[in-house]
mmCIF file of C-alpha atoms in Angstrom:
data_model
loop_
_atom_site.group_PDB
_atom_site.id
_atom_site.type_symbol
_atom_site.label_atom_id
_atom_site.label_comp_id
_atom_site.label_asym_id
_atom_site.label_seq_id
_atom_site.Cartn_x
_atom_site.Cartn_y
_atom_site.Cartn_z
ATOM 1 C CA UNK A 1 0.000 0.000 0.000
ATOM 2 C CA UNK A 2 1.286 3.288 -1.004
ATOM 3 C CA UNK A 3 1.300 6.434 1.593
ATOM 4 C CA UNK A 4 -1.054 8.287 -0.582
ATOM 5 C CA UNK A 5 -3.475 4.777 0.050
ATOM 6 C CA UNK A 6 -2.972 4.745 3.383
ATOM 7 C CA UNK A 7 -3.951 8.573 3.694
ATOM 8 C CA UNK A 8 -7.032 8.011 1.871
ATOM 9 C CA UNK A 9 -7.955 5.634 4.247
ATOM 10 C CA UNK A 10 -7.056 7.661 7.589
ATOM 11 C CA UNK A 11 -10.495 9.586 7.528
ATOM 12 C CA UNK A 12 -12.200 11.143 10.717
ATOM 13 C CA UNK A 13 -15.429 9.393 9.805
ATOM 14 C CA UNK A 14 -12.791 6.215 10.208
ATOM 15 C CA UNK A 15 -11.645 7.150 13.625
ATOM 16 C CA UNK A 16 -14.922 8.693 14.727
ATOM 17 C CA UNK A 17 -16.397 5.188 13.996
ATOM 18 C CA UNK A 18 -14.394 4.018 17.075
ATOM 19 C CA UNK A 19 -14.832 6.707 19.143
ATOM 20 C CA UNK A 20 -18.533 5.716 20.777
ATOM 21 C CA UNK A 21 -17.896 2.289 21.277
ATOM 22 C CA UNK A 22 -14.581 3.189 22.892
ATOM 23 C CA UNK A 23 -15.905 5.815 25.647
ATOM 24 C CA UNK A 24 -18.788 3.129 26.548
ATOM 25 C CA UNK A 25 -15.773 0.287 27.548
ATOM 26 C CA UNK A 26 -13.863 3.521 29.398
ATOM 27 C CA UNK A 27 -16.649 4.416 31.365
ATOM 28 C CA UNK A 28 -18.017 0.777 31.921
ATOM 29 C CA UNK A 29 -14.166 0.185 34.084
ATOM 30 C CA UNK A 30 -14.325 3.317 35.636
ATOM 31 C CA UNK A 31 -17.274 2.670 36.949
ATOM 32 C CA UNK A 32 -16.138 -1.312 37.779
ATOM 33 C CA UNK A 33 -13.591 0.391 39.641
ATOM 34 C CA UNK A 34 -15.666 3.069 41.305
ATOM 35 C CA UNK A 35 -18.473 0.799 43.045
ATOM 36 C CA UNK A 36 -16.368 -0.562 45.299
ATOM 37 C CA UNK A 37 -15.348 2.554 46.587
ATOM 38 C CA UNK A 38 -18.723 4.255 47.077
ATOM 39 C CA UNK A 39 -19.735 4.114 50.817
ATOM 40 C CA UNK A 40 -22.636 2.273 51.392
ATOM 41 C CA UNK A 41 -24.873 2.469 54.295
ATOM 42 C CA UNK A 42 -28.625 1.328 52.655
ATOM 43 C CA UNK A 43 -27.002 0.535 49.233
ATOM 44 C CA UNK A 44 -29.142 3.113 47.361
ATOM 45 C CA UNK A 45 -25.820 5.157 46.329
ATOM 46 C CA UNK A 46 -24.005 2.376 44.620
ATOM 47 C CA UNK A 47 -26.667 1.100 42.896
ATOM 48 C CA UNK A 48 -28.066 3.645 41.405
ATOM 49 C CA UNK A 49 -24.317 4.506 39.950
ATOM 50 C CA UNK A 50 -24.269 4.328 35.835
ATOM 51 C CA UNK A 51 -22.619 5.546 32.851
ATOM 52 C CA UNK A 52 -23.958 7.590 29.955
ATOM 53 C CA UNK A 53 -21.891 8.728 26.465
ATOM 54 C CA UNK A 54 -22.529 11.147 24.315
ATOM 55 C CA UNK A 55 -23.388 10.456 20.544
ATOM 56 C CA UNK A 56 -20.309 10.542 18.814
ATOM 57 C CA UNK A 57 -18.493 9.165 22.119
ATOM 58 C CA UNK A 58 -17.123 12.452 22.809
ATOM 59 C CA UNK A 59 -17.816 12.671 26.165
ATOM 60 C CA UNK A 60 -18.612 9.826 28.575
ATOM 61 C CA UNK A 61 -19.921 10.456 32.264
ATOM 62 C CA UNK A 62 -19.994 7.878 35.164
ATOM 63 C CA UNK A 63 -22.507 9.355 38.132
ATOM 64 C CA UNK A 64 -25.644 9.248 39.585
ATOM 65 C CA UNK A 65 -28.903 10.867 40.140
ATOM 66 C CA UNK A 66 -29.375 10.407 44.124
ATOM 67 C CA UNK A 67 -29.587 13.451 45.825
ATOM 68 C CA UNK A 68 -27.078 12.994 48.334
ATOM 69 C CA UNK A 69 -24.370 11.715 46.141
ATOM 70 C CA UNK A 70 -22.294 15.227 46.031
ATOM 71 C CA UNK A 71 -22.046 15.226 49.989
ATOM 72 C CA UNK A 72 -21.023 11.853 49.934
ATOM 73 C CA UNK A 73 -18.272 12.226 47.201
ATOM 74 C CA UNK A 74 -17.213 15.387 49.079
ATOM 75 C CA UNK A 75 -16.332 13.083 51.937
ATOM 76 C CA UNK A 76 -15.124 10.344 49.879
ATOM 77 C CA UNK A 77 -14.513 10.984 46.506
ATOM 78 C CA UNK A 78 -15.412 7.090 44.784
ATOM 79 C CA UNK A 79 -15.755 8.580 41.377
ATOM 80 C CA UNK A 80 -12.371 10.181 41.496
ATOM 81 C CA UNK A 81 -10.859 7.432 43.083
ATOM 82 C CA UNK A 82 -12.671 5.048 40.262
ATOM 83 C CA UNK A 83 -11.159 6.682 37.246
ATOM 84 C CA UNK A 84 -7.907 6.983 38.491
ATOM 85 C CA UNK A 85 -7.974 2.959 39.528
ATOM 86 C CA UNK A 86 -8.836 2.400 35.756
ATOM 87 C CA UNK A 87 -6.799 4.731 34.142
ATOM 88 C CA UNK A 88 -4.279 2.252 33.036
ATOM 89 C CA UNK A 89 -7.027 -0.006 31.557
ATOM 90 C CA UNK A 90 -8.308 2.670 29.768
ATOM 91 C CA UNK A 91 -5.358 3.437 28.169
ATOM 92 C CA UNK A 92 -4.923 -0.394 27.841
ATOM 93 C CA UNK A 93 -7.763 -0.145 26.121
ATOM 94 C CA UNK A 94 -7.238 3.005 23.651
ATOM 95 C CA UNK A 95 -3.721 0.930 22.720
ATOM 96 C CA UNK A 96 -5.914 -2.148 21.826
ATOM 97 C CA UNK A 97 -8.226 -0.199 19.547
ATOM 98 C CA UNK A 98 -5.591 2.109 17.874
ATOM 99 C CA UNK A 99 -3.670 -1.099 16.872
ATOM 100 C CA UNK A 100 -7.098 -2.436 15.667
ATOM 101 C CA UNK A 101 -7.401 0.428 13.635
ATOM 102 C CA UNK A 102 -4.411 0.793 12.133
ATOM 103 C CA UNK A 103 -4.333 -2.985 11.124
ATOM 104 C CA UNK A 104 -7.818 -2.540 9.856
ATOM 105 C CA UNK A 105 -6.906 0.525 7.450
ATOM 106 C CA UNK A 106 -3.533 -1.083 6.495
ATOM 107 C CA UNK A 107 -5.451 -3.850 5.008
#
């Protein structure tokens, strides 16, 4: 395959294409890694934790809709403390999929 090829092939709408699917496996282990860490006293907290992305994958948020969940973070920050347990899975992760891409445009 020539450069010129391969440039043809390295489009955004190639990349973007990855880019949803990507941010819903980020913020699925961030939020593996944050449940564990959320205080629980009834339980209500930690299971009403969940992740939403963006269309277009963007932006991906892990949180929750109880009302008490900033006062408790405050104290203990869990979601903090979640992303930063899976950052280097994340990152695993982006590695896995730019090789994957890569290998599929080289084709």
């Amino acid at each position: 395959m020539t450069p010129e090829e391969l440039a043809g092939k390295l489009t955004p709408a190639a990349f973007q294409a990855l880019l949803e699917p990507f941010m819903q496996r980020a913020t699925l282990l961030a939020l593996r890694e944050s449940q564990p860490k959320t205080p629980v006293d009834t339980g209500t907290l930690r299971r009403s934790e969940t992740t939403r992305v963006e269309a277009g994958g963007m932006r991906g948020f892990v949180g929750t809709n109880v009302e008490y969940a900033p006062f408790v973070h405050k104290r203990v920050p869990f979601f903090v403390r979640g992303i930063e347990a899976a950052t280097p899975a994340i990152e695993a992760e982006a590695q896995k999929i730019g090789v994957a891409f890569f290998a599929q445009v080289a084709k």
